[in-house]
Amino acid sequence: MIDKFKKEYNIRIEELEASIDSKKLLQFTDRIYKKHLATLDSEVDYFTKLEWILRHSQSAKKLMLSSLYFKQVLFLHENKMKNLVFYAMYYSLFNALLSNIILLPYLTIEKIKHLTHRNVWVLTDNYFVRKGIYTNELLKLLSELKMWREAYSYHLPLSGVNYDFNDYKNKLAKVLPKLFQTSELLSYLTYHSWAKKVTKTKNNYSENQQKCDDLFFSFVNIKDDYGKFRQIDNDDYYRQGYLLKNSDRPMPISWFITEKLCEDLECNWEQHEGKNDFNINEIAEYISEII
């Protein structure tokens, strides 16, 4: 399967391949591919198509968040905002793992919509570490970064900053490409299984309109605990709709993340003006170096 993807799609997973045993990677991909095939029919209903296009879109957005936080780690440290560095480090790693987990066919859409920090640790252990895709060092790094984030978020250590920033930065810089490429590989497994098995989508949206609309809006609608204040991301709404309208199956992440999602981000976020300002364009540049 891996060789097929390389030949047909020129997929980039060199950092991932170099980090693990090739046999384990093949077993991992084969299991997921077979799971997709087992759950798909030649004709899928509209909700299934909607679900997986939204999964791919959300996985891509988590990669963008991970890239954003990683680039801001460097910016914050250079500007002496050391108490915020670990907040950004932790969420860079956390969102990269979320990007992986969202694309697992073993989990329901409801499960991935309500993941906690503990869930991410457990699911990473169950589906990636125990399968030999990642090592236990990744879980240790996640745990340590979470501890430092909480230390500087809630406790404000009066002893100041007593961590080795470069050590953590180097560990994060080394592991993120593997995680990004895992999401890329998972997205190709979805795409290829659909190309292999699915020939058409049932036109049954009207029969399941409420269910479909609830799912669609759940990814663009954020509200407070009282349910009275909310934010609807109109550009996210448009982009999700665009992918749904123009795709007959879930697309690999690299096919749309930099030319669609990152372009939206760059157009709508405030651009840097001075040479020392944070440059939002670095997000797409970093992702394009990896996948």
Short mmCIF file of C-alpha atoms in Angstrom, two decimals:
data_model
loop_
_atom_site.label_atom_id
_atom_site.label_comp_id
_atom_site.label_asym_id
_atom_site.label_seq_id
_atom_site.Cartn_x
_atom_site.Cartn_y
_atom_site.Cartn_z
CA MET A 1 0.00 0.00 0.00
CA ILE A 2 2.79 2.45 0.90
CA ASP A 3 4.68 1.80 -2.34
CA LYS A 4 1.44 2.19 -4.29
CA PHE A 5 0.79 5.59 -2.71
CA LYS A 6 4.33 6.72 -3.44
CA LYS A 7 4.09 5.66 -7.07
CA GLU A 8 0.57 6.91 -7.80
CA TYR A 9 0.35 9.99 -5.58
CA ASN A 10 3.97 10.88 -4.75
CA ILE A 11 3.00 11.01 -1.08
CA ARG A 12 5.60 12.46 1.33
CA ILE A 13 6.07 10.35 4.47
CA GLU A 14 9.85 10.05 4.64
CA GLU A 15 10.20 11.24 8.25
CA LEU A 16 7.48 8.85 9.37
CA GLU A 17 9.05 5.92 7.51
CA ALA A 18 12.52 6.65 8.87
CA SER A 19 11.27 6.61 12.46
CA ILE A 20 9.62 3.16 12.61
CA ASP A 21 9.88 -0.42 11.43
CA SER A 22 8.51 -0.74 7.89
CA LYS A 23 6.63 -3.94 8.74
CA LYS A 24 4.72 -2.21 11.52
CA LEU A 25 3.82 0.68 9.25
CA LEU A 26 2.51 -1.71 6.61
CA GLN A 27 0.45 -3.59 9.18
CA PHE A 28 -0.93 -0.32 10.49
CA THR A 29 -1.97 0.93 7.05
CA ASP A 30 -3.41 -2.44 5.98
CA ARG A 31 -5.64 -2.64 9.07
CA ILE A 32 -7.01 0.83 8.54
CA TYR A 33 -7.53 0.31 4.82
CA LYS A 34 -9.41 -2.94 5.44
CA LYS A 35 -11.52 -1.24 8.12
CA HIS A 36 -12.57 1.42 5.63
CA LEU A 37 -13.42 -1.16 3.00
CA ALA A 38 -15.43 -3.20 5.50
CA THR A 39 -17.59 -0.22 6.48
CA LEU A 40 -18.13 1.21 3.00
CA ASP A 41 -20.68 0.18 0.36
CA SER A 42 -20.67 0.92 -3.34
CA GLU A 43 -23.33 3.50 -2.56
CA VAL A 44 -22.90 5.58 0.60
CA ASP A 45 -25.51 7.78 2.17
CA TYR A 46 -25.15 11.55 2.22
CA PHE A 47 -24.39 11.67 5.94
CA THR A 48 -21.38 9.36 5.54
CA LYS A 49 -19.95 11.53 2.78
CA LEU A 50 -20.55 14.64 4.87
CA GLU A 51 -18.94 13.06 7.92
CA TRP A 52 -15.70 12.11 6.20
CA ILE A 53 -15.30 15.33 4.28
CA LEU A 54 -15.73 17.17 7.57
CA ARG A 55 -13.24 14.83 9.25
CA HIS A 56 -10.63 15.62 6.61
CA SER A 57 -11.32 19.34 6.85
CA GLN A 58 -11.05 19.29 10.65
CA SER A 59 -7.89 17.18 10.58
CA ALA A 60 -6.32 19.75 8.24
CA LYS A 61 -7.36 22.58 10.55
CA LYS A 62 -5.73 20.82 13.50
CA LEU A 63 -2.50 20.65 11.50
CA MET A 64 -2.81 24.37 10.86
CA LEU A 65 -3.30 24.99 14.58
CA SER A 66 -0.30 22.82 15.38
CA SER A 67 1.82 24.73 12.89
CA LEU A 68 0.56 28.07 14.22
CA TYR A 69 1.41 27.19 17.80
CA PHE A 70 4.85 25.84 16.87
CA LYS A 71 5.78 28.98 14.97
CA GLN A 72 4.49 31.11 17.83
CA VAL A 73 6.63 29.10 20.27
CA LEU A 74 9.71 30.52 18.56
CA PHE A 75 8.21 34.02 18.39
CA LEU A 76 7.22 34.04 22.06
CA HIS A 77 10.60 32.82 23.23
CA GLU A 78 12.45 35.40 21.15
CA ASN A 79 10.25 38.09 22.71
CA LYS A 80 10.90 36.85 26.28
CA MET A 81 7.30 35.68 26.87
CA LYS A 82 8.57 32.52 28.48
CA ASN A 83 5.49 31.75 30.56
CA LEU A 84 3.47 31.42 27.32
CA VAL A 85 6.00 29.23 25.53
CA PHE A 86 4.79 26.00 27.07
CA TYR A 87 1.16 26.83 26.44
CA ALA A 88 1.99 27.02 22.73
CA MET A 89 4.27 23.96 22.83
CA TYR A 90 1.66 21.77 24.44
CA TYR A 91 -1.13 22.82 22.10
CA SER A 92 1.09 22.36 19.07
CA LEU A 93 1.62 18.72 20.01
CA PHE A 94 -1.96 18.25 21.22
CA ASN A 95 -3.49 19.50 17.96
CA ALA A 96 -1.14 17.41 15.82
CA LEU A 97 -2.33 14.32 17.69
CA LEU A 98 -5.95 15.40 17.31
CA SER A 99 -5.35 15.61 13.57
CA ASN A 100 -4.30 11.94 13.61
CA ILE A 101 -7.13 10.75 15.83
CA ILE A 102 -9.89 12.47 13.83
CA LEU A 103 -9.05 10.28 10.82
CA LEU A 104 -9.22 6.93 12.61
CA PRO A 105 -12.10 4.86 11.18
CA TYR A 106 -12.50 3.03 14.50
CA LEU A 107 -13.97 6.09 16.22
CA THR A 108 -17.44 7.53 15.70
CA ILE A 109 -17.95 11.14 14.70
CA GLU A 110 -19.55 11.81 18.10
CA LYS A 111 -16.45 10.44 19.83
CA ILE A 112 -14.07 12.72 17.99
CA LYS A 113 -16.29 15.75 18.57
CA HIS A 114 -15.95 15.43 22.34
CA LEU A 115 -12.32 14.48 22.94
CA THR A 116 -10.73 15.50 26.23
CA HIS A 117 -7.03 15.94 26.94
CA ARG A 118 -7.04 12.58 28.70
CA ASN A 119 -8.82 10.96 25.73
CA VAL A 120 -6.08 12.14 23.39
CA TRP A 121 -3.39 10.58 25.59
CA VAL A 122 -5.26 7.26 25.84
CA LEU A 123 -6.19 7.07 22.14
CA THR A 124 -2.66 7.93 21.07
CA ASP A 125 -1.39 5.15 23.29
CA ASN A 126 -3.97 2.61 22.08
CA TYR A 127 -3.91 3.27 18.34
CA PHE A 128 -0.40 4.56 17.66
CA VAL A 129 2.10 3.77 20.42
CA ARG A 130 0.98 0.18 21.01
CA LYS A 131 0.92 -0.39 17.25
CA GLY A 132 4.56 0.69 16.97
CA ILE A 133 3.86 3.87 14.98
CA TYR A 134 5.05 6.19 17.76
CA THR A 135 7.19 5.48 20.82
CA ASN A 136 6.37 5.97 24.46
CA GLU A 137 8.66 9.02 24.39
CA LEU A 138 5.89 10.88 22.60
CA LEU A 139 3.49 10.29 25.49
CA LYS A 140 6.16 11.40 27.94
CA LEU A 141 6.68 14.59 25.96
CA LEU A 142 2.93 15.25 25.89
CA SER A 143 2.72 14.68 29.64
CA GLU A 144 5.69 16.93 30.42
CA LEU A 145 4.45 19.76 28.22
CA LYS A 146 1.03 19.52 29.83
CA MET A 147 2.62 19.75 33.27
CA TRP A 148 4.63 22.85 32.31
CA ARG A 149 1.58 24.44 30.72
CA GLU A 150 -0.36 23.97 33.95
CA ALA A 151 2.56 25.17 36.06
CA TYR A 152 2.78 28.49 34.26
CA SER A 153 -0.97 28.83 33.66
CA TYR A 154 -2.19 28.20 37.21
CA HIS A 155 0.68 28.21 39.69
CA LEU A 156 3.08 30.96 38.51
CA PRO A 157 6.35 29.48 39.87
CA LEU A 158 8.13 32.22 41.79
CA SER A 159 11.47 30.59 41.03
CA GLY A 160 11.03 31.77 37.46
CA VAL A 161 11.87 29.79 34.36
CA ASN A 162 13.86 26.64 35.07
CA TYR A 163 13.39 24.47 32.02
CA ASP A 164 15.60 23.72 29.01
CA PHE A 165 13.74 25.46 26.21
CA ASN A 166 16.03 24.25 23.43
CA ASP A 167 15.67 20.63 24.50
CA TYR A 168 11.87 20.78 24.36
CA LYS A 169 11.89 22.82 21.16
CA ASN A 170 14.16 20.28 19.46
CA LYS A 171 12.01 17.36 20.59
CA LEU A 172 8.88 19.05 19.28
CA ALA A 173 10.54 20.02 16.00
CA LYS A 174 11.61 16.41 15.51
CA VAL A 175 8.25 14.78 16.23
CA LEU A 176 5.83 17.16 14.46
CA PRO A 177 6.80 16.14 10.89
CA LYS A 178 6.04 12.49 11.75
CA LEU A 179 2.62 13.44 13.12
CA PHE A 180 1.81 15.64 10.12
CA GLN A 181 2.81 12.87 7.73
CA THR A 182 0.71 10.36 9.65
CA SER A 183 -2.35 12.55 9.07
CA GLU A 184 -1.41 12.80 5.42
CA LEU A 185 -1.12 9.01 5.17
CA LEU A 186 -4.43 8.47 6.97
CA SER A 187 -6.16 10.91 4.63
CA TYR A 188 -4.83 8.99 1.62
CA LEU A 189 -6.12 5.73 3.11
CA THR A 190 -9.60 7.23 3.31
CA TYR A 191 -9.37 8.64 -0.20
CA HIS A 192 -8.03 5.44 -1.76
CA SER A 193 -10.58 3.19 -0.03
CA TRP A 194 -13.42 5.40 -1.28
CA ALA A 195 -11.98 5.36 -4.80
CA LYS A 196 -11.80 1.58 -4.59
CA LYS A 197 -15.24 0.89 -3.11
CA VAL A 198 -17.66 3.81 -3.53
CA THR A 199 -19.27 4.53 -6.88
CA LYS A 200 -22.03 6.97 -5.87
CA THR A 201 -23.65 8.85 -3.01
CA LYS A 202 -27.31 8.47 -2.19
CA ASN A 203 -29.30 11.63 -2.69
CA ASN A 204 -31.01 11.33 0.70
CA TYR A 205 -30.09 14.64 2.27
CA SER A 206 -33.74 15.71 2.57
CA GLU A 207 -34.55 12.57 4.57
CA ASN A 208 -31.76 13.32 7.04
CA GLN A 209 -31.61 17.10 6.82
CA GLN A 210 -31.64 17.83 10.54
CA LYS A 211 -28.99 15.23 11.29
CA CYS A 212 -26.75 16.48 8.48
CA ASP A 213 -27.22 20.15 9.34
CA ASP A 214 -26.49 19.52 13.01
CA LEU A 215 -23.22 17.84 12.11
CA PHE A 216 -22.21 20.49 9.58
CA PHE A 217 -22.87 23.39 11.95
CA SER A 218 -21.27 21.66 14.93
CA PHE A 219 -17.87 22.34 13.34
CA VAL A 220 -18.43 26.05 12.70
CA ASN A 221 -20.64 27.03 15.64
CA ILE A 222 -19.03 27.75 19.02
CA LYS A 223 -21.13 28.81 22.00
CA ASP A 224 -20.64 29.62 25.66
CA ASP A 225 -21.80 27.45 28.59
CA TYR A 226 -25.09 29.36 28.84
CA GLY A 227 -25.86 28.78 25.18
CA LYS A 228 -26.63 32.46 24.66
CA PHE A 229 -23.39 33.76 23.20
CA ARG A 230 -22.03 32.14 20.09
CA GLN A 231 -19.58 32.64 17.27
CA ILE A 232 -20.26 31.27 13.81
CA ASP A 233 -17.21 31.21 11.56
CA ASN A 234 -18.60 32.32 8.20
CA ASP A 235 -15.39 31.60 6.33
CA ASP A 236 -15.17 28.12 7.83
CA TYR A 237 -18.81 27.62 6.86
CA TYR A 238 -17.99 28.60 3.28
CA ARG A 239 -14.88 26.41 3.10
CA GLN A 240 -16.68 23.35 4.48
CA GLY A 241 -19.48 23.92 2.00
CA TYR A 242 -17.00 24.32 -0.84
CA LEU A 243 -15.27 21.02 -0.04
CA LEU A 244 -18.60 19.24 0.27
CA LYS A 245 -19.98 20.63 -2.97
CA ASN A 246 -16.86 20.06 -5.03
CA SER A 247 -15.79 16.63 -3.74
CA ASP A 248 -17.30 13.24 -4.45
CA ARG A 249 -15.08 11.72 -1.75
CA PRO A 250 -12.81 12.90 1.11
CA MET A 251 -9.61 14.36 -0.33
CA PRO A 252 -6.04 13.93 0.93
CA ILE A 253 -5.11 16.80 3.24
CA SER A 254 -2.23 18.06 1.12
CA TRP A 255 -4.58 18.63 -1.80
CA PHE A 256 -6.35 21.53 -0.13
CA ILE A 257 -4.68 22.64 3.09
CA THR A 258 -2.22 25.23 1.74
CA GLU A 259 -4.09 26.33 -1.37
CA LYS A 260 -7.46 26.59 0.36
CA LEU A 261 -7.44 26.65 4.17
CA CYS A 262 -4.12 28.42 4.70
CA GLU A 263 -4.99 30.98 2.04
CA ASP A 264 -8.21 31.73 3.91
CA LEU A 265 -6.21 32.19 7.10
CA GLU A 266 -3.65 34.47 5.48
CA CYS A 267 -6.33 36.64 3.87
CA ASN A 268 -8.37 37.13 7.04
CA TRP A 269 -5.78 37.42 9.80
CA GLU A 270 -3.95 40.67 10.42
CA GLN A 271 -0.74 40.77 8.43
CA HIS A 272 2.63 41.69 9.93
CA GLU A 273 3.96 45.16 9.22
CA GLY A 274 7.36 45.29 10.90
CA LYS A 275 10.27 42.90 10.62
CA ASN A 276 9.75 41.75 14.23
CA ASP A 277 6.00 41.08 13.87
CA PHE A 278 4.65 37.54 13.71
CA ASN A 279 4.13 36.45 10.11
CA ILE A 280 0.98 34.38 9.57
CA ASN A 281 2.33 33.17 6.22
CA GLU A 282 4.79 30.97 8.10
CA ILE A 283 1.98 28.52 8.84
CA ALA A 284 1.54 27.40 5.24
CA GLU A 285 5.29 27.52 4.63
CA TYR A 286 5.96 25.13 7.51
CA ILE A 287 3.22 22.69 6.44
CA SER A 288 4.35 22.70 2.81
CA GLU A 289 7.86 21.71 3.92
CA ILE A 290 6.47 18.52 5.51
CA ILE A 291 3.54 17.23 3.40
#
